[in-house]
CSV table of C-alpha atoms and ligand atoms in Angstrom, one decimal:
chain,number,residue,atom,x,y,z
A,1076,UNK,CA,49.3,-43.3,-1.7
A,1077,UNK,CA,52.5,-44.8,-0.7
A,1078,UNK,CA,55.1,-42.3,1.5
A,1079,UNK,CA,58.7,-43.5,1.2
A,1080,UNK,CA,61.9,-41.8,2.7
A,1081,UNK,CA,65.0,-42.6,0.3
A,1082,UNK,CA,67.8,-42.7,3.1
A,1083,UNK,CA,70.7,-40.9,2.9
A,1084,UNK,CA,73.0,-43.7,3.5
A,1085,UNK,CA,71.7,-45.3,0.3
A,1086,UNK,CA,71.8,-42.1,-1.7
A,1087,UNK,CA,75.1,-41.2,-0.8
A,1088,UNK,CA,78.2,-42.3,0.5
A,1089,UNK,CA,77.9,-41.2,4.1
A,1090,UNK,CA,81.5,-41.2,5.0
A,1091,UNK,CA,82.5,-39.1,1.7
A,1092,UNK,CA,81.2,-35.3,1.8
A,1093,UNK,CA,78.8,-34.6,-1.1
A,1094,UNK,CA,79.0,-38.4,-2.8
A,1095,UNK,CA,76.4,-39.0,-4.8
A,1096,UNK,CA,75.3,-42.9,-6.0
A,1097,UNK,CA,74.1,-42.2,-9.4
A,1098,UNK,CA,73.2,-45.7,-10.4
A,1099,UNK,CA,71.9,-46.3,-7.5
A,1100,UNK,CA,69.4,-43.3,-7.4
A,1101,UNK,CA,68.4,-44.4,-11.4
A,1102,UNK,CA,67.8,-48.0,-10.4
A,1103,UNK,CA,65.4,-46.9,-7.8
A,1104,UNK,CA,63.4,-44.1,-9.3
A,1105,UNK,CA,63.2,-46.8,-12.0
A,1106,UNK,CA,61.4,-49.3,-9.4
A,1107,UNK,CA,59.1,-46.4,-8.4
A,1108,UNK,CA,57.9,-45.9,-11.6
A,1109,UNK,CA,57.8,-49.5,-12.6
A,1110,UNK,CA,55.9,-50.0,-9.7
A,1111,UNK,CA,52.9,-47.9,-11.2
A,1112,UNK,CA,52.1,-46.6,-7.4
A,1113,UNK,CA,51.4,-43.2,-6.5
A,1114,UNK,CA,54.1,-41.6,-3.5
A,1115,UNK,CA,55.1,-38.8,-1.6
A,1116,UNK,CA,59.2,-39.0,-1.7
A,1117,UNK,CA,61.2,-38.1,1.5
A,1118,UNK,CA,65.0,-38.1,0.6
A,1119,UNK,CA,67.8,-37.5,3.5
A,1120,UNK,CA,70.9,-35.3,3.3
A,1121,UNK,CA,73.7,-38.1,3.8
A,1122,UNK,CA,76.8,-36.5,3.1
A,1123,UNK,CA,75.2,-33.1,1.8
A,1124,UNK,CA,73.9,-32.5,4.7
A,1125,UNK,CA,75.5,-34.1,8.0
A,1126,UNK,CA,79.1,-33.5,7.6
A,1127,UNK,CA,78.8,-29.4,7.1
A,1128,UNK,CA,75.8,-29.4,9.5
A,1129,UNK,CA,77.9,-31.4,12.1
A,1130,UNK,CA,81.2,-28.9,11.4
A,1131,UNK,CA,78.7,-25.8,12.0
A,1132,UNK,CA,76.5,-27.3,15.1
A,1133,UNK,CA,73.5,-26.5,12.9
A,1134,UNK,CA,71.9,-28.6,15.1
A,1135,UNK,CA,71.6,-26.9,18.0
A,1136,UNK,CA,70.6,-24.2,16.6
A,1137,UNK,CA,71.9,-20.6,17.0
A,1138,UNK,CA,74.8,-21.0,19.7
A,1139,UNK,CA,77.9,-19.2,18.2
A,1140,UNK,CA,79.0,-16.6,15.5
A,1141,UNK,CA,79.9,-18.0,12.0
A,1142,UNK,CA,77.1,-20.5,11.7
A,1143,UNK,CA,75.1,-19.0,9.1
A,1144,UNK,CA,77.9,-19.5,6.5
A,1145,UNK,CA,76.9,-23.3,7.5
A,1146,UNK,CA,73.4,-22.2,6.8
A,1147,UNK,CA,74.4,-21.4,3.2
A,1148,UNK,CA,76.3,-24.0,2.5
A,1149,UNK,CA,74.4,-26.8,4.1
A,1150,UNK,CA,71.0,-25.5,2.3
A,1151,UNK,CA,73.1,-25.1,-1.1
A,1152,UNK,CA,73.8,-28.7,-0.7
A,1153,UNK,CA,71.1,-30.6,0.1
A,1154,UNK,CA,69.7,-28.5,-3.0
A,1155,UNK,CA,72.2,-29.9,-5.3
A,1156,UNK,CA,71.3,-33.4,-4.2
A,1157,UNK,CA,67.8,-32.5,-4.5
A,1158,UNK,CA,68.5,-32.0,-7.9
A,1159,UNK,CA,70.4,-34.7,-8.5
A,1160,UNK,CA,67.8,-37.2,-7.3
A,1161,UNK,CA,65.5,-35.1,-9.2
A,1162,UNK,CA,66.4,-35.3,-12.4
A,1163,UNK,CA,66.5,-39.1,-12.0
A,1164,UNK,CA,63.1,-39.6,-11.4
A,1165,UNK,CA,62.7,-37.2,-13.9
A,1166,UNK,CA,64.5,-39.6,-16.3
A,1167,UNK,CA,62.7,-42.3,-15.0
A,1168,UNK,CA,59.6,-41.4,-15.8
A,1169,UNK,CA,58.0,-39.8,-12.9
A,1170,UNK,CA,56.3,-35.9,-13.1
A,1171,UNK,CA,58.3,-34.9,-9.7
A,1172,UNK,CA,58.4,-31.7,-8.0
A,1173,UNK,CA,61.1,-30.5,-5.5
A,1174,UNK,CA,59.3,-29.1,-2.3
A,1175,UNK,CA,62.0,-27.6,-0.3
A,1176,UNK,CA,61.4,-27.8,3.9
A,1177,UNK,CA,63.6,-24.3,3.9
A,1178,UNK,CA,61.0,-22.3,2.3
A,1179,UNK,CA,57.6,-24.0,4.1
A,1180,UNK,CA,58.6,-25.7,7.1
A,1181,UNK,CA,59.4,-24.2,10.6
A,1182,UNK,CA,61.1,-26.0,13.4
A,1183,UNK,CA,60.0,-25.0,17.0
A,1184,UNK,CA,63.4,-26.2,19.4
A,1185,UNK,CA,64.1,-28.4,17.0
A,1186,UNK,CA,61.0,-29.6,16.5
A,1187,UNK,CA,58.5,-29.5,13.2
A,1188,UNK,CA,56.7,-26.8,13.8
A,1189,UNK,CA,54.9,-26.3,10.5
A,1190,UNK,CA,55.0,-27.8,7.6
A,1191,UNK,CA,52.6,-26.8,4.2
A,1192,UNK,CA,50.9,-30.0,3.8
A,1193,UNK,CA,48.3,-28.1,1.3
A,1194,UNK,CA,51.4,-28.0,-1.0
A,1195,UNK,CA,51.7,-31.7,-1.1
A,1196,UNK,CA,48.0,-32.6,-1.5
A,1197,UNK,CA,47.8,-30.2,-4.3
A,1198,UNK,CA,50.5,-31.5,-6.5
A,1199,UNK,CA,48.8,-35.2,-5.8
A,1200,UNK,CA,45.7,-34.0,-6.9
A,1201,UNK,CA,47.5,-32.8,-10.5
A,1202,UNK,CA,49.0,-36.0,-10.6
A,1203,UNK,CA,52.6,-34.6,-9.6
A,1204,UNK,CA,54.9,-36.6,-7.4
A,1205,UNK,CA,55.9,-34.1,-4.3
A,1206,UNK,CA,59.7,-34.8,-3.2
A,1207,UNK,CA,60.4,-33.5,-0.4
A,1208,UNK,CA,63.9,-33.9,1.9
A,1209,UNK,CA,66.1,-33.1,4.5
A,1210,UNK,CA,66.6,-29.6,4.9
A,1211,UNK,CA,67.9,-26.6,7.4
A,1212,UNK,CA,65.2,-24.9,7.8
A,1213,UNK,CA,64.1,-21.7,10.3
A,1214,UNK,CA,63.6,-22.2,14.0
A,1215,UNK,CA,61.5,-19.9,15.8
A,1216,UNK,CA,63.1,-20.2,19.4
A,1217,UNK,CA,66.5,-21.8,17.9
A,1218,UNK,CA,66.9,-19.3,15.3
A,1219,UNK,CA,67.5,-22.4,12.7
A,1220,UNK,CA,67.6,-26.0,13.0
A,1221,UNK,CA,68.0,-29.1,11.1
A,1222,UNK,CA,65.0,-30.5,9.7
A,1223,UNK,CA,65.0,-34.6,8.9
A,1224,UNK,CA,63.7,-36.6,6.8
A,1225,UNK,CA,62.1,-38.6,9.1
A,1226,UNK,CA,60.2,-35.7,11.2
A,1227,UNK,CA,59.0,-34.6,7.4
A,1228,UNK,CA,57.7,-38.0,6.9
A,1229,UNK,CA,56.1,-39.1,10.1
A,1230,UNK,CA,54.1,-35.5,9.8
A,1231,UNK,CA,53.6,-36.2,6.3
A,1232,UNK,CA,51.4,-39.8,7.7
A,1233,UNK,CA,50.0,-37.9,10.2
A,1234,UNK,CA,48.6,-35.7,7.5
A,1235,UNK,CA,47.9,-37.7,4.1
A,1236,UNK,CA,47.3,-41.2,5.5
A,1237,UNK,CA,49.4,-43.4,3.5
A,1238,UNK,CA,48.4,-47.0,3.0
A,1239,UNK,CA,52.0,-47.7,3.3
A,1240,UNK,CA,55.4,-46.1,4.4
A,1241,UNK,CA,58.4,-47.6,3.5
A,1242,UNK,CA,61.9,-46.7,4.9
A,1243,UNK,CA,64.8,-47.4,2.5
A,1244,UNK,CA,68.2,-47.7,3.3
A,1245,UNK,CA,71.7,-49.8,3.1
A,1246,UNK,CA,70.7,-52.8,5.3
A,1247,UNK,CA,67.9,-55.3,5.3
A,1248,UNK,CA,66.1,-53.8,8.4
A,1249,UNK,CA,66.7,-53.4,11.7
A,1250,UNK,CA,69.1,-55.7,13.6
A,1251,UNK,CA,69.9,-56.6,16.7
A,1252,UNK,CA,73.0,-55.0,16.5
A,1253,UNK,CA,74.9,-52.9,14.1
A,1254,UNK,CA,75.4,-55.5,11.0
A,1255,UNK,CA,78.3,-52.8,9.5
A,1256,UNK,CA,79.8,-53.7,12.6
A,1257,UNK,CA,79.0,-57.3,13.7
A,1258,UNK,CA,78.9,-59.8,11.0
A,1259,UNK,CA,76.4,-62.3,13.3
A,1260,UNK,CA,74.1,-59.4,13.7
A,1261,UNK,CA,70.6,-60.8,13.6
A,1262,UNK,CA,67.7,-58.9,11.4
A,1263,UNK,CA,64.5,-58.3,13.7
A,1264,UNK,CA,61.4,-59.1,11.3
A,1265,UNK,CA,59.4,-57.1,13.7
A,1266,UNK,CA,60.0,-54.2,16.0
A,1267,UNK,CA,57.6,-52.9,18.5
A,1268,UNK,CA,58.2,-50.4,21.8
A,1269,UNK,CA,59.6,-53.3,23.6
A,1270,UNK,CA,61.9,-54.8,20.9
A,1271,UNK,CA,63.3,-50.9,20.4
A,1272,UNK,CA,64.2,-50.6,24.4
A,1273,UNK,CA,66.0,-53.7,24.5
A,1274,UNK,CA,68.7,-52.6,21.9
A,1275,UNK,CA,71.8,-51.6,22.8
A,1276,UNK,CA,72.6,-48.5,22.7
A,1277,UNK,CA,76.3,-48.4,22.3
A,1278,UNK,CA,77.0,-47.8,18.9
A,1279,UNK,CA,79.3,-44.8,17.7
A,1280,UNK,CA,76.8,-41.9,15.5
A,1281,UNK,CA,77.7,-39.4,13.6
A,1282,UNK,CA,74.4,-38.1,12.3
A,1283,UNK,CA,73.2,-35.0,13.6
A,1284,UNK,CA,69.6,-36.5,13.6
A,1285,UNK,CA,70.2,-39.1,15.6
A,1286,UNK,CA,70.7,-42.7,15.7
A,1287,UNK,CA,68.9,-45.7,14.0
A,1288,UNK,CA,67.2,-45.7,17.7
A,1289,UNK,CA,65.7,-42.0,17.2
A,1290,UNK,CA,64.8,-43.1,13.7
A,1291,UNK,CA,62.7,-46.2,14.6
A,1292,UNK,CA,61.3,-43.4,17.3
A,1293,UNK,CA,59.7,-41.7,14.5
A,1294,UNK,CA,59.1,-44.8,12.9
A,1295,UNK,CA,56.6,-46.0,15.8
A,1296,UNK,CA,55.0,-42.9,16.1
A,1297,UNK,CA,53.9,-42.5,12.5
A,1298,UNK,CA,52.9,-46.2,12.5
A,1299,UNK,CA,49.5,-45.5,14.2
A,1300,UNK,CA,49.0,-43.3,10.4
A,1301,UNK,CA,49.5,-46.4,8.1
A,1302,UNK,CA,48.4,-50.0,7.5
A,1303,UNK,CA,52.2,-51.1,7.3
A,1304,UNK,CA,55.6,-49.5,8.2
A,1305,UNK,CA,58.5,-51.2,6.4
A,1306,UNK,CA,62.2,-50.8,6.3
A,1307,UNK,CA,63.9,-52.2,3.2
A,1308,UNK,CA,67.3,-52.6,1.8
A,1309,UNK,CA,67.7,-50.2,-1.2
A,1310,UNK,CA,71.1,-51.8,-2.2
A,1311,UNK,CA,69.2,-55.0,-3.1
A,1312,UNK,CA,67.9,-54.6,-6.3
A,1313,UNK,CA,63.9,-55.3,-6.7
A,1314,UNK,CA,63.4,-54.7,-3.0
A,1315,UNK,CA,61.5,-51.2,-3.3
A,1316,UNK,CA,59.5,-52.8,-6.1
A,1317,UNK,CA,58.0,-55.6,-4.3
A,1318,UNK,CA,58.0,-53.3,-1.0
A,1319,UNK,CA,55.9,-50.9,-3.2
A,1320,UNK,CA,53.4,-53.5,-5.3
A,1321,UNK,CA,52.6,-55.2,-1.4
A,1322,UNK,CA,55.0,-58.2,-2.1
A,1323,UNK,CA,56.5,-60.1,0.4
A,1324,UNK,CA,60.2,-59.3,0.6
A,1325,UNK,CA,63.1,-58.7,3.4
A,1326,UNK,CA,62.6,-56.5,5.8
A,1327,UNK,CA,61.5,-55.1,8.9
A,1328,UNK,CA,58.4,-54.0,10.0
A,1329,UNK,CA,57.6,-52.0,12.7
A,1330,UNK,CA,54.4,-51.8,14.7
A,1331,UNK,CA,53.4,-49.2,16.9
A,1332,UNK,CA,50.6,-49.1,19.5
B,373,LIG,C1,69.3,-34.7,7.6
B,373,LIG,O1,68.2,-35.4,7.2
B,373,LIG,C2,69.2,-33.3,7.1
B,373,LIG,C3,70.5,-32.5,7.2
B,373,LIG,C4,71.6,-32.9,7.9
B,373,LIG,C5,70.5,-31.2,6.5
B,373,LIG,P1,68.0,-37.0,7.5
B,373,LIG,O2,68.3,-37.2,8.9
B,373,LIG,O3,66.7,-37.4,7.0
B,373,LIG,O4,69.1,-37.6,6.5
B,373,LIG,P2,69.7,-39.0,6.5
B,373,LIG,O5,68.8,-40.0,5.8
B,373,LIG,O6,70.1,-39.4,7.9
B,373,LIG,O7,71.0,-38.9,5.6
């Protein structure tokens, strides 16, 4: 089984609230299913999710009045983009199910606390595809809390064991700086503990989950789960494919340990 976490960058247009990238979406559940492998999907929020969770603090979890209209809304959104990436892997091909974090996942300050992984073994048993995604979710100190993609995914290796996981998103890796920013920006074929602490850390985020830096955090950790972590460009056409079948394509890979 193969785990892979369809960014929100790639899915959406980050800067836009609730943008959605259609063909983008089809041409990759298309390379899923082409690729014949079985997989656990992760999706992220992007602009469903960070821009309302940002404007309500969702992150911190309870700290003012009002927040639970951002509750709402932010859970009705990632929804609809659930959805939306739904039915294209529907359309693709693939028997996919939605498992939503808000209804079996708990955070514990801001941490995943619990998470049904029953659920998801189940539906691979049946030969059902389990998508899963970026969600706000309870919180049992916090109240509520955001829950990411990427803590659903490096508990998702800790739990299945997948012979691969592979990160998809709107670069070619990781680099040694931000390439939307710096055009000579170099792409690190490997990243380990000690090529992470020597990044810089001075680039502006707007995510409430983080930088790319807490990303490759998780990233690490869930590494000591898998044979291979990769992280792959999904606005290159063919790269999930060959990422998916064990080809040798662009990318990074990280190594933990
Ligand atoms: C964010 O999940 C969840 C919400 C803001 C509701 P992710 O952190 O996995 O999403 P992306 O991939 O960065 O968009």
């Amino acid at each position: 089984m193969i785990l892979v976490k369809l960014g929100g960058s790639v899915i959406t247009d980050k800067w836009q609230y609730r943008t959605f990238r259609p063909e983008t979406v089809a041409r990759l559940a298309q390379e899923v299913s082409s690729s014949g492998e079985e997989v656990v999907l992760v999706h992220g929020a992007g602009s469903y999710g960070h821009v309302m969770a940002k404007r309500f603090e969702l992150q911190k979890g309870r700290v003012r009045p009002g927040q639970e209209e951002g509750v709402s809304k932010v859970s009705l959104d990632v929804r609809e983009l659930d959805l939306l990436v739904l039915k294209e892997l529907v359309s693709a091909g693939l028997n996919a199910v939605a498992i939503s974090p808000g209804s079996c996942a708990t955070l514990r300050d801001g941490k995943l606390a619990h998470l049904d992984l029953d659920r998801f073994r189940a539906y691979l048993e049946i030969g059902v595809v389990p998508v899963t995604y970026g969600d706000v979710t309870l919180d049992v100190t916090r109240s509520f809390g955001i829950c990411s993609g990427d803590q659903l995914i490096t508990r998702l290796a800790e739990g299945l064991r997948p012979k691969r996981v592979i990160f998809v998103t709107d670069v070619d890796g990781v680099f040694d700086r931000d390439p939307h920013l710096h055009s000579d920006a170099q792409l690190l074929a490997d990243i380990d503990r000690s090529v992470l602490d020597g990044l810089p850390r001075s680039e502006r985020c707007d995510d409430v989950t983080g930088s790319i830096y807490a990303k490759i955090e998780y990233m690490l950790a869930l590494s000591a789960h898998t044979d291979e972590c990769t992280i792959i460009n999904g606005m290159a056409p063919g790269r999930l494919e060959s990422a998916l079948r064990g080809a040798s394509t662009l990318c990074s890979k990280v190594r933990g340990g």
